[in-house]
JSON list of C-alpha atoms and ligand atoms in Angstrom, two decimals:
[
{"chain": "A", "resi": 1, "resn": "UNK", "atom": "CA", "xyz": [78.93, 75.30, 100.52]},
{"chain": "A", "resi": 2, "resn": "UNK", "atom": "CA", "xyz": [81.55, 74.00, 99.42]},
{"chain": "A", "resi": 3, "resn": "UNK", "atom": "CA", "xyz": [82.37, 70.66, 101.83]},
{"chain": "A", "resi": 4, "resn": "UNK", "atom": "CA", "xyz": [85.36, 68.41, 100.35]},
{"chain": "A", "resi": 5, "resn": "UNK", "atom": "CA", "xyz": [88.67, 69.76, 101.50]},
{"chain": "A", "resi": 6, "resn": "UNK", "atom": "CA", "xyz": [90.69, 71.76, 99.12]},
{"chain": "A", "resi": 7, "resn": "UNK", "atom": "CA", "xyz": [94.09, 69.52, 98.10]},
{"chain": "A", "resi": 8, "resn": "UNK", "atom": "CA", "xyz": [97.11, 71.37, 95.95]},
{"chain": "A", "resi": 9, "resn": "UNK", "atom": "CA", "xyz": [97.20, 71.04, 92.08]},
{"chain": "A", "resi": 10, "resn": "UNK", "atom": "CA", "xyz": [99.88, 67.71, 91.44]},
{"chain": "A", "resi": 11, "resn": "UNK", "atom": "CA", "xyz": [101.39, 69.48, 89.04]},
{"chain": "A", "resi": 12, "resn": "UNK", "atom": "CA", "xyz": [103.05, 72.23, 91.46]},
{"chain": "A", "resi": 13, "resn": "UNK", "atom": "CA", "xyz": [104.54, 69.54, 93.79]},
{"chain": "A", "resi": 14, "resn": "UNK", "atom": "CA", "xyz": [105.54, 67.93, 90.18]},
{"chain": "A", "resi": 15, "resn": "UNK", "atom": "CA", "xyz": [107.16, 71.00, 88.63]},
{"chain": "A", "resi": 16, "resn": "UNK", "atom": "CA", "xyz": [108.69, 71.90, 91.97]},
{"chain": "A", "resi": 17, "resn": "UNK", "atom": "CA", "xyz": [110.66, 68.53, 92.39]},
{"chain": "A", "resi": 18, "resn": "UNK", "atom": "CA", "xyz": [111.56, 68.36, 88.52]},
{"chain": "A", "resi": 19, "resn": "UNK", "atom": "CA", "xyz": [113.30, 71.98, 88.73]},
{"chain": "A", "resi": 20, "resn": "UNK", "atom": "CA", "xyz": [114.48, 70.80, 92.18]},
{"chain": "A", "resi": 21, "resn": "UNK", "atom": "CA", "xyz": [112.98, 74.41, 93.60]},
{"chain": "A", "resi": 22, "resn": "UNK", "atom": "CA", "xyz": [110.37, 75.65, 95.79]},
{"chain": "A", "resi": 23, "resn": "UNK", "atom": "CA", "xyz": [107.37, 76.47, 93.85]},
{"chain": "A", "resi": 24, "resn": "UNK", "atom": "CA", "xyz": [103.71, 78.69, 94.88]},
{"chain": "A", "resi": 25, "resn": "UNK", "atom": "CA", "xyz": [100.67, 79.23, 93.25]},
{"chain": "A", "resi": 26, "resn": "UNK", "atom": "CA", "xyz": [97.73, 81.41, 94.58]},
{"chain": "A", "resi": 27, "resn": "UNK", "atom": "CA", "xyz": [94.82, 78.84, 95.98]},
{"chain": "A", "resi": 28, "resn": "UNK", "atom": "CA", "xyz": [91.51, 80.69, 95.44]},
{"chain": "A", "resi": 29, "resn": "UNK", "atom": "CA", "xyz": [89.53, 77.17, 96.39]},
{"chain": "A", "resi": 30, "resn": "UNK", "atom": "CA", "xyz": [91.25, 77.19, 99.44]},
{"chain": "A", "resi": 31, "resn": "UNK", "atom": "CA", "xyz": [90.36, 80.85, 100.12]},
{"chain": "A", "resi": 32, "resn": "UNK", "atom": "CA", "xyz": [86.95, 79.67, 99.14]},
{"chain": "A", "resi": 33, "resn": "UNK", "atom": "CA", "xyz": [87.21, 76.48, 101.67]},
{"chain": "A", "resi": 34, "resn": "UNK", "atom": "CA", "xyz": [88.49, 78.63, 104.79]},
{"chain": "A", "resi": 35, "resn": "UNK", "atom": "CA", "xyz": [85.50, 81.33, 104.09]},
{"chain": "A", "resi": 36, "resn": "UNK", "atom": "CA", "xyz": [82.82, 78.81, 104.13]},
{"chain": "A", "resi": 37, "resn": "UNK", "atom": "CA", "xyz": [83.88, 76.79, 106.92]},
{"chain": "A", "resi": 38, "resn": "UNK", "atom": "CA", "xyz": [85.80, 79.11, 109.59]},
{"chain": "A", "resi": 39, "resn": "UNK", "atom": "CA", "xyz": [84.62, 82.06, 108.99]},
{"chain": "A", "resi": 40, "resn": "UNK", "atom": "CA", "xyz": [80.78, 81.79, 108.15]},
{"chain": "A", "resi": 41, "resn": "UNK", "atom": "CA", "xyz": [78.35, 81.62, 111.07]},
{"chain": "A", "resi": 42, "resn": "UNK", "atom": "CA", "xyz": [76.91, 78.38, 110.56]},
{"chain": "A", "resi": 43, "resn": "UNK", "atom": "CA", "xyz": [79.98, 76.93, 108.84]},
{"chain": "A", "resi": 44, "resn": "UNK", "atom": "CA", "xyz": [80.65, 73.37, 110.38]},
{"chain": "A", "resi": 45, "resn": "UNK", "atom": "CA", "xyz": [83.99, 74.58, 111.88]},
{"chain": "A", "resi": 46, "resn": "UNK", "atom": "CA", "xyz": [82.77, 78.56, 112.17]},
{"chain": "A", "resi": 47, "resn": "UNK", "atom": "CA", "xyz": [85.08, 80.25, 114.87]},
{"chain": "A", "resi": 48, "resn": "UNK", "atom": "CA", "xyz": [84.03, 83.26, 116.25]},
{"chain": "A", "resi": 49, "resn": "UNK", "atom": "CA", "xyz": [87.81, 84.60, 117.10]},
{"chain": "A", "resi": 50, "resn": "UNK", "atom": "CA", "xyz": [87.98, 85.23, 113.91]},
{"chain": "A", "resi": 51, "resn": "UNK", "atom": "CA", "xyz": [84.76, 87.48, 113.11]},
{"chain": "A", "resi": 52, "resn": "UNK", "atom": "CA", "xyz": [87.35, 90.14, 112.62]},
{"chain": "A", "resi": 53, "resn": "UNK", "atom": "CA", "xyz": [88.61, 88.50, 109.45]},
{"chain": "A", "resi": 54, "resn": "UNK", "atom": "CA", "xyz": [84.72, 88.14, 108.12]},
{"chain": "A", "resi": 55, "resn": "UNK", "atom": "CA", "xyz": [84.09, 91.47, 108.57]},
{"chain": "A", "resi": 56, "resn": "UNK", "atom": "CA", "xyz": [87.04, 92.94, 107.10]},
{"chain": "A", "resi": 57, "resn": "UNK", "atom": "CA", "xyz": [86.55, 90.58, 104.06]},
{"chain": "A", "resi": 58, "resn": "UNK", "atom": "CA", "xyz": [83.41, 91.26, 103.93]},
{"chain": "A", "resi": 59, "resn": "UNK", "atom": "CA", "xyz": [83.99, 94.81, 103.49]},
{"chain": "A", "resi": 60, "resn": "UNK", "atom": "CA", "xyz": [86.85, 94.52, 101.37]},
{"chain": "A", "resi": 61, "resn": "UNK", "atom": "CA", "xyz": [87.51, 90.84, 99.56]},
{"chain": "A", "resi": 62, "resn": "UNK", "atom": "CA", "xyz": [91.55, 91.75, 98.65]},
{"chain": "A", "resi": 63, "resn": "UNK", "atom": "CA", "xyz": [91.84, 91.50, 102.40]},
{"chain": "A", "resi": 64, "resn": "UNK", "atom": "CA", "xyz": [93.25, 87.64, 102.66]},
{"chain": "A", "resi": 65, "resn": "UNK", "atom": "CA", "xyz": [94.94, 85.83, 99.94]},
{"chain": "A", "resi": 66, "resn": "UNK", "atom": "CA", "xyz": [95.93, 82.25, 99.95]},
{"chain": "A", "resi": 67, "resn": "UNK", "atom": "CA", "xyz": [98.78, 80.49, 98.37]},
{"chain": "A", "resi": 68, "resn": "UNK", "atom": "CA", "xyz": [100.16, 77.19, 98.19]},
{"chain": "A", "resi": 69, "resn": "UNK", "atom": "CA", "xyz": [103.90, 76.52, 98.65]},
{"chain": "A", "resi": 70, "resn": "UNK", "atom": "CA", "xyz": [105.30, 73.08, 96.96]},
{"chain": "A", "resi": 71, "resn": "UNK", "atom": "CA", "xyz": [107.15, 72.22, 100.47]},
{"chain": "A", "resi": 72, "resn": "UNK", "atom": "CA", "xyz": [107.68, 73.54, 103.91]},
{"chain": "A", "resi": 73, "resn": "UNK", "atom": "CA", "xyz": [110.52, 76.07, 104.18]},
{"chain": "A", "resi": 74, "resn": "UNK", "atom": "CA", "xyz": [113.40, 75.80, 106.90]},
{"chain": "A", "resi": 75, "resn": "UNK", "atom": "CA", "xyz": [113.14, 78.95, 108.93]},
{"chain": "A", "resi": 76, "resn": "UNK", "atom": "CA", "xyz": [115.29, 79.40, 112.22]},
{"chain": "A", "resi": 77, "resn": "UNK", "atom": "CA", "xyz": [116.29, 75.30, 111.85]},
{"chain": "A", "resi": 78, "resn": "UNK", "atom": "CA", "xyz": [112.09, 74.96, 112.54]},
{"chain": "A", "resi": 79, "resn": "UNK", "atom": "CA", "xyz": [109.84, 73.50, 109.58]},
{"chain": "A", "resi": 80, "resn": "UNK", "atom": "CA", "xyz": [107.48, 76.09, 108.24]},
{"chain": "A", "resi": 81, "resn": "UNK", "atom": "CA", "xyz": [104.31, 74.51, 106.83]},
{"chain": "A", "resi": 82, "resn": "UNK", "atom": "CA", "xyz": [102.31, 77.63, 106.88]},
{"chain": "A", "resi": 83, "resn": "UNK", "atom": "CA", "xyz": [102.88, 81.04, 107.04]},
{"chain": "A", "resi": 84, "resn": "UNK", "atom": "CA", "xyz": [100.80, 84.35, 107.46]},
{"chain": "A", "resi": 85, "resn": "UNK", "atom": "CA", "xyz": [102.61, 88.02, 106.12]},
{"chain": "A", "resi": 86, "resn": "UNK", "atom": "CA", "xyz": [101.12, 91.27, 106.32]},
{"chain": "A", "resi": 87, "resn": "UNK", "atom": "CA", "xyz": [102.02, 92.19, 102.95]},
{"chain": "A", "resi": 88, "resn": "UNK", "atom": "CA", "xyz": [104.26, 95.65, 103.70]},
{"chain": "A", "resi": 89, "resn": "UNK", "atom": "CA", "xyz": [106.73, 96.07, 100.52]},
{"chain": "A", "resi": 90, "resn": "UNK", "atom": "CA", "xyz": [108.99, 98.02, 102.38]},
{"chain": "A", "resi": 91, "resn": "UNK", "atom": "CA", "xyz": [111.30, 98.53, 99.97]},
{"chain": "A", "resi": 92, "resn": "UNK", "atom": "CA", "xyz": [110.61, 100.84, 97.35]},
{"chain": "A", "resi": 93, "resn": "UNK", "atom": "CA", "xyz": [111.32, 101.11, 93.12]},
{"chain": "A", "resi": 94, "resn": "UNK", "atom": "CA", "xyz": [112.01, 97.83, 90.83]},
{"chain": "A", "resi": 95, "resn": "UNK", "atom": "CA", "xyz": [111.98, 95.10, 93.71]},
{"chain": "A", "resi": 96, "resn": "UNK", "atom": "CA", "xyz": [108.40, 96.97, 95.31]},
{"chain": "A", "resi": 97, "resn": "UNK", "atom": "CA", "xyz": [107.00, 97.04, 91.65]},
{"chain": "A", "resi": 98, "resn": "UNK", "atom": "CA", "xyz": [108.00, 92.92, 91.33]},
{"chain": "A", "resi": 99, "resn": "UNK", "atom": "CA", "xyz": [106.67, 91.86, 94.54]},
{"chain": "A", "resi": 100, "resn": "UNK", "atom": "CA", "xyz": [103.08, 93.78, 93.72]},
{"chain": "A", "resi": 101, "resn": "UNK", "atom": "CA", "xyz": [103.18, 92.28, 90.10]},
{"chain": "A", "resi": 102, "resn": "UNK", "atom": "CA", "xyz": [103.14, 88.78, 91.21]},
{"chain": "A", "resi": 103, "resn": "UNK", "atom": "CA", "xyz": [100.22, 89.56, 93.73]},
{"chain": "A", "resi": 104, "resn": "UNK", "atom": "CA", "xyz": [98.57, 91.16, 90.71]},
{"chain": "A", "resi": 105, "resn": "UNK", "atom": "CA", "xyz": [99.19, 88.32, 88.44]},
{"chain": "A", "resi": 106, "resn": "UNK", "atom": "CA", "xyz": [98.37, 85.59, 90.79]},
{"chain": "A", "resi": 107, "resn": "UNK", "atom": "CA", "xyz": [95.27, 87.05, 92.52]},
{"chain": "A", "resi": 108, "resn": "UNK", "atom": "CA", "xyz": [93.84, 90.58, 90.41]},
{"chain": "A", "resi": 109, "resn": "UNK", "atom": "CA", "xyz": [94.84, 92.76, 93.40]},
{"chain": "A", "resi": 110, "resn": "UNK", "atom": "CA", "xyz": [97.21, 92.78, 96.21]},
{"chain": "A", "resi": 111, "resn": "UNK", "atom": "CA", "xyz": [96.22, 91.54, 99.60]},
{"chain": "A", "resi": 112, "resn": "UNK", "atom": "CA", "xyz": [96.69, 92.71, 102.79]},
{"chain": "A", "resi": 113, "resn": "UNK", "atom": "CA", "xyz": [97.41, 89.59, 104.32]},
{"chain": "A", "resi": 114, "resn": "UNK", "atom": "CA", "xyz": [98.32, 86.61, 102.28]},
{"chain": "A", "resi": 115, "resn": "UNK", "atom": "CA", "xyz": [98.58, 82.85, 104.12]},
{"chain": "A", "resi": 116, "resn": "UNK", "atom": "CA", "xyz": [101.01, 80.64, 102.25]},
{"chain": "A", "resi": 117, "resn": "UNK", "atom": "CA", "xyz": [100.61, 76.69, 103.42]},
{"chain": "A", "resi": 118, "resn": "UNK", "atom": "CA", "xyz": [102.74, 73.58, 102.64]},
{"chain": "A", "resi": 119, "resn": "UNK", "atom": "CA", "xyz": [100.72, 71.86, 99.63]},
{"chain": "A", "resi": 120, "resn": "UNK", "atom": "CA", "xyz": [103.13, 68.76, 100.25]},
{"chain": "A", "resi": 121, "resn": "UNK", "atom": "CA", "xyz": [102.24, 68.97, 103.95]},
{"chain": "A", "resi": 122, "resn": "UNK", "atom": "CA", "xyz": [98.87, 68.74, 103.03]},
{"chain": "A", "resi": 123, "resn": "UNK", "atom": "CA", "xyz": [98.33, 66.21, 100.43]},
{"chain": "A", "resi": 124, "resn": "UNK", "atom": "CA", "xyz": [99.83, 63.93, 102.89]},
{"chain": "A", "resi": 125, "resn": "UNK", "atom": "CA", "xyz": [98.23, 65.40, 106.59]},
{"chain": "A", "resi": 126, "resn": "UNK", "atom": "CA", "xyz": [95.05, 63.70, 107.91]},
{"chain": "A", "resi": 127, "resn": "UNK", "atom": "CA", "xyz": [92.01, 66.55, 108.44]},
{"chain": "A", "resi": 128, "resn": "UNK", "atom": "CA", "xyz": [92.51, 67.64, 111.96]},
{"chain": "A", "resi": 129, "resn": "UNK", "atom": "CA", "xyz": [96.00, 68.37, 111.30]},
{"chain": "A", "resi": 130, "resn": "UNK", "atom": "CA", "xyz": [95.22, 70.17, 108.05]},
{"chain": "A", "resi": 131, "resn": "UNK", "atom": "CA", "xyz": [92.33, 72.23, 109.74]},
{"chain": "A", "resi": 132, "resn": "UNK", "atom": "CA", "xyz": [94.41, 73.25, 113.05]},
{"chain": "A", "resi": 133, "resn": "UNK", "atom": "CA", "xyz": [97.08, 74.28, 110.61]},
{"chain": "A", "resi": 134, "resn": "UNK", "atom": "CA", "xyz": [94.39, 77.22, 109.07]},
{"chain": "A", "resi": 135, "resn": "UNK", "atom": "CA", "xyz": [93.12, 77.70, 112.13]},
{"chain": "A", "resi": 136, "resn": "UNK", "atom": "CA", "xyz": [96.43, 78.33, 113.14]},
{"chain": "A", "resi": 137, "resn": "UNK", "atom": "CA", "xyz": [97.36, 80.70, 110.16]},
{"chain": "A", "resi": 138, "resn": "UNK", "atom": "CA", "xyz": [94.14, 82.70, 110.76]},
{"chain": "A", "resi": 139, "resn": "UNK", "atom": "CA", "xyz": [95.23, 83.49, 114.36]},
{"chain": "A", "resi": 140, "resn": "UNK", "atom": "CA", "xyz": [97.94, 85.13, 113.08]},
{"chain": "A", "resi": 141, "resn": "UNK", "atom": "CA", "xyz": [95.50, 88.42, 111.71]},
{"chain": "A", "resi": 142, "resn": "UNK", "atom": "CA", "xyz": [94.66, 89.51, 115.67]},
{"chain": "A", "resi": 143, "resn": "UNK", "atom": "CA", "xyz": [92.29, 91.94, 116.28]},
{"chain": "A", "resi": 144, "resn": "UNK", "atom": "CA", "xyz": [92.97, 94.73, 119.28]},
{"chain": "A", "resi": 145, "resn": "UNK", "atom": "CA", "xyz": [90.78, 94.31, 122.11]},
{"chain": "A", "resi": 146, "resn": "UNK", "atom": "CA", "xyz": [89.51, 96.76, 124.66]},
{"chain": "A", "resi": 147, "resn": "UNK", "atom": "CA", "xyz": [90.12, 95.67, 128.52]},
{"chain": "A", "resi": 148, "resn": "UNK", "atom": "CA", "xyz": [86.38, 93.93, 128.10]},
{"chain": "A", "resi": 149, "resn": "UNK", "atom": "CA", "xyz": [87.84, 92.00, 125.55]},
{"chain": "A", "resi": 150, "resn": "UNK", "atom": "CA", "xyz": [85.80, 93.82, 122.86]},
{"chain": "A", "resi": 151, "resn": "UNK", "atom": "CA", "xyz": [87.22, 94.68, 119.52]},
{"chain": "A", "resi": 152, "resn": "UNK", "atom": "CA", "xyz": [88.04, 97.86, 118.63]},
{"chain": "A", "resi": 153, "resn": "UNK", "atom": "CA", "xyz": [87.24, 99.72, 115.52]},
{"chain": "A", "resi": 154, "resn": "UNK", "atom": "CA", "xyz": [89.35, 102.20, 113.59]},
{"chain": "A", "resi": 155, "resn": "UNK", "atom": "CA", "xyz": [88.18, 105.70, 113.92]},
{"chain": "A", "resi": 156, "resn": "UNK", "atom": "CA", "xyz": [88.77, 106.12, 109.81]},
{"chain": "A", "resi": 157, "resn": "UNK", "atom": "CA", "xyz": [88.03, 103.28, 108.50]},
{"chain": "A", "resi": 158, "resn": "UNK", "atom": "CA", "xyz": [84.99, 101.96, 110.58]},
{"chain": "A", "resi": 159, "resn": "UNK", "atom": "CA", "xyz": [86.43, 98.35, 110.51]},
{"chain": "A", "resi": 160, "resn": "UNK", "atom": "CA", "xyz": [88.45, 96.41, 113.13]},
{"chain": "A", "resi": 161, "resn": "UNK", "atom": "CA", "xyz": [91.84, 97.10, 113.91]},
{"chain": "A", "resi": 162, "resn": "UNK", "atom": "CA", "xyz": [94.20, 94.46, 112.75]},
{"chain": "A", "resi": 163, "resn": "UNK", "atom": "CA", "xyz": [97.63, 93.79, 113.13]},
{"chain": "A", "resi": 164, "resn": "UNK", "atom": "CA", "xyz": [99.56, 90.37, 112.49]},
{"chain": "A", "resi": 165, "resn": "UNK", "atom": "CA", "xyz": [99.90, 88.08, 116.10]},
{"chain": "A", "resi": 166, "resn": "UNK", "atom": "CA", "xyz": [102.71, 86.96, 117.58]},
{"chain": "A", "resi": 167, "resn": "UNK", "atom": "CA", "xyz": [101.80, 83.29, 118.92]},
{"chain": "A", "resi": 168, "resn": "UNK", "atom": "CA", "xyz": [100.05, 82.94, 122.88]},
{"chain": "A", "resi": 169, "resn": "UNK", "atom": "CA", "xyz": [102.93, 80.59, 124.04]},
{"chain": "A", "resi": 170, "resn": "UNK", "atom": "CA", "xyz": [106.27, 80.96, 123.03]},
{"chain": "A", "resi": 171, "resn": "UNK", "atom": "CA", "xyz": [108.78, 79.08, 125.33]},
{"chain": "A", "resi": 172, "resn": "UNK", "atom": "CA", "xyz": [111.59, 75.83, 125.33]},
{"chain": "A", "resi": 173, "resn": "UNK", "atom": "CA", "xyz": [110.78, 72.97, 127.13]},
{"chain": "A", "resi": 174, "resn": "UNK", "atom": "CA", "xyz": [114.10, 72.59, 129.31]},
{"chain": "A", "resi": 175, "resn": "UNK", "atom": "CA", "xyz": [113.41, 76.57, 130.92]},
{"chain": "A", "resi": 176, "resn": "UNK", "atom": "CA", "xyz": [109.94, 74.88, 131.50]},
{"chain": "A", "resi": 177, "resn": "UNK", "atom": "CA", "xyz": [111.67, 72.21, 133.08]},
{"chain": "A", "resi": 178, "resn": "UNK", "atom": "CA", "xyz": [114.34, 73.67, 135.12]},
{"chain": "A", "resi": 179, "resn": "UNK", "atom": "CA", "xyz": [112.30, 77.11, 136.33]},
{"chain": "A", "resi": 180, "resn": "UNK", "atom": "CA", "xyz": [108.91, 75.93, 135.40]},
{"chain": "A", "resi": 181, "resn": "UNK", "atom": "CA", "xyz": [105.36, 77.05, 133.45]},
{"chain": "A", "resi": 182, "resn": "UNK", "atom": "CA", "xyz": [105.19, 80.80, 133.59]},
{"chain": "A", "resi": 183, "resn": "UNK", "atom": "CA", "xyz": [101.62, 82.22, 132.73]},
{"chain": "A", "resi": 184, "resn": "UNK", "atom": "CA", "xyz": [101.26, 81.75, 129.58]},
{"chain": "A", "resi": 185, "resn": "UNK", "atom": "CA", "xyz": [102.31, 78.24, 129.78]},
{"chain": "A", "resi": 186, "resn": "UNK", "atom": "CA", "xyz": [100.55, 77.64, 132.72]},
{"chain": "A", "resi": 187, "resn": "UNK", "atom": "CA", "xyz": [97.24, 78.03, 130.63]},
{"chain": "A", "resi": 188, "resn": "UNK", "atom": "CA", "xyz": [97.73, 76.24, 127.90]},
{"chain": "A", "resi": 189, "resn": "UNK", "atom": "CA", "xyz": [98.56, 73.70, 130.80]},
{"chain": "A", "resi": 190, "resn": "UNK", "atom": "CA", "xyz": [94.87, 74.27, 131.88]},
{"chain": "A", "resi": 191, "resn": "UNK", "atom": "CA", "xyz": [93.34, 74.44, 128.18]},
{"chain": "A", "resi": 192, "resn": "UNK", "atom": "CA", "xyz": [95.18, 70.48, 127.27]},
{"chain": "A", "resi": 193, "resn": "UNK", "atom": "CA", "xyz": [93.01, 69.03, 130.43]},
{"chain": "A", "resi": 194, "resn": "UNK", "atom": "CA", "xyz": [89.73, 69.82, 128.78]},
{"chain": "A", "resi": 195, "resn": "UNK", "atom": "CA", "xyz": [88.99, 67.84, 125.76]},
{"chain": "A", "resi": 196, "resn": "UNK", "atom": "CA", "xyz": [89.11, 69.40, 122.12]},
{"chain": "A", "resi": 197, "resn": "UNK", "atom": "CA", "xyz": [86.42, 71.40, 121.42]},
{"chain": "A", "resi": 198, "resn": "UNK", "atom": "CA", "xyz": [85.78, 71.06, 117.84]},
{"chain": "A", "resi": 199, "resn": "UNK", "atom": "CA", "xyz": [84.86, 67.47, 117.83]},
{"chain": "A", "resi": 200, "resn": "UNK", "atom": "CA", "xyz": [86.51, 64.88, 114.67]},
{"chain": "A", "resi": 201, "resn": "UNK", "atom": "CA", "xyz": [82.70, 64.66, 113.14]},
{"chain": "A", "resi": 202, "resn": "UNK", "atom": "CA", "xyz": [82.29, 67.92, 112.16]},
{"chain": "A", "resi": 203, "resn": "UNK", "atom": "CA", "xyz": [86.03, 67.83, 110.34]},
{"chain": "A", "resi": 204, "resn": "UNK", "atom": "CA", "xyz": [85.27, 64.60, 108.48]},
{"chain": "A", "resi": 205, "resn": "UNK", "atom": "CA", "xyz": [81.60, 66.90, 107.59]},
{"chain": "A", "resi": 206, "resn": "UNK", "atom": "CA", "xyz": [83.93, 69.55, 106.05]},
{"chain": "A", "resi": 207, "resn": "UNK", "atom": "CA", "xyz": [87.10, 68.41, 104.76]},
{"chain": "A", "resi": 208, "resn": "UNK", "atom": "CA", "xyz": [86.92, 64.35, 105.10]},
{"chain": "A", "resi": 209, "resn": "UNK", "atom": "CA", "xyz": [87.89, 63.01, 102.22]},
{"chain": "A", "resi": 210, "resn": "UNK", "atom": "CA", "xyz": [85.57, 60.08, 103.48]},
{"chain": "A", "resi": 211, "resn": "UNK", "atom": "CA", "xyz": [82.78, 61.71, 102.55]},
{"chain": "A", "resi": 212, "resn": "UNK", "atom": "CA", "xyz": [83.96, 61.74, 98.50]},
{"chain": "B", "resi": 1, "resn": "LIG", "atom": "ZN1", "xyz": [102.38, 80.60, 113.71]}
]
């Protein structure tokens, strides 16, 4: 298993500032990393939401592709350090035939997901931050659930049905203030009073770069 966290190739965050651009690169380690550790039974920080994602990799490898972006991206006025797309070329001709060459080029196939994080974001993070930002990414490929909470399978394929998540809580602070917590808000209220539950040992285990 592969245990030191992945960190970006210099040279990207180099290239990017010397041509004064964003630049990406596909990230196969970090693929690699995220496999091992999140979505492995037995890896150190292994989380069973996102069995789904196994599975469907499992079956099919182009499922999830990773990429690193040289810095975040301003979307809506917010910092974007990590994105997941369900890759749908919508368009069609030239600008379809571009976008699926550069998947091709970068990775040997084109995914159906591909999760794009902030490599300058990252070199400089400390390891809970970078870990809760992948576990955030990978929340993003939901699974539907029956009423039991089971997953559901697709009838054709025999795998679980995907789609790409919207987030749990999605609200601004002064409506929280002025009408208060509505549901959703109200349990994430409940969820901050317990402490975390994936404890800062078994990060520094997996990604600490204490442990080089
Ligand atoms: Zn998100």
């Amino acid at each position: 298993m592969q245990q030191t966290r992945p960190f970006p190739p210099t040279e990207l965050i180099d290239q990017a500032e010397e041509e004064e651009a964003i630049r990406l690169a596909p990230a196969p380690d970090l693929k690699n990393w995220v496999v091992a550790n999140f979505l492995t039974i037995g890896g150190t920080l292994h989380n069973p939401d996102h069995d789904h994602i196994a599975e469907l990799l499992h079956d099919n490898d182009e499922f999830l592709a990773f990429a690193w972006a040289s810095s975040a991206a301003v979307a809506k006025k917010r910092m974007v350090l990590g994105q997941c797309e369900k890759i749908m070329f919508n368009q069609g001709g030239w600008k379809k035939a571009r976008q699926e060459q550069q998947m091709r080029d970068w990775f040997g196939f084109v995914p159906t997901y591909l999760i794009t994080i902030d490599a300058s974001y990252c070199e400089n993070t400390n390891d809970r931050n970078f870990c809760a930002l992948l576990d955030h990414e990978l929340y993003h490929i939901g699974v539907e659930r029956d009423e039991e909470g089971e997953m559901l399978y697709s009838d054709m394929t025999g795998l679980p049905k995907h789609y790409l998540a919207g987030h749990d809580v999605e609200e601004f602070f002064g409506v929280v203030k002025r009408w208060g917590a509505n549901e959703s808000v109200k349990r994430l209220v409940e969820i901050t009073k317990n402490a975390p539950f994936v404890p800062d040992v078994d990060i520094s285990k997996c990604c600490g770069t204490c442990m080089i």
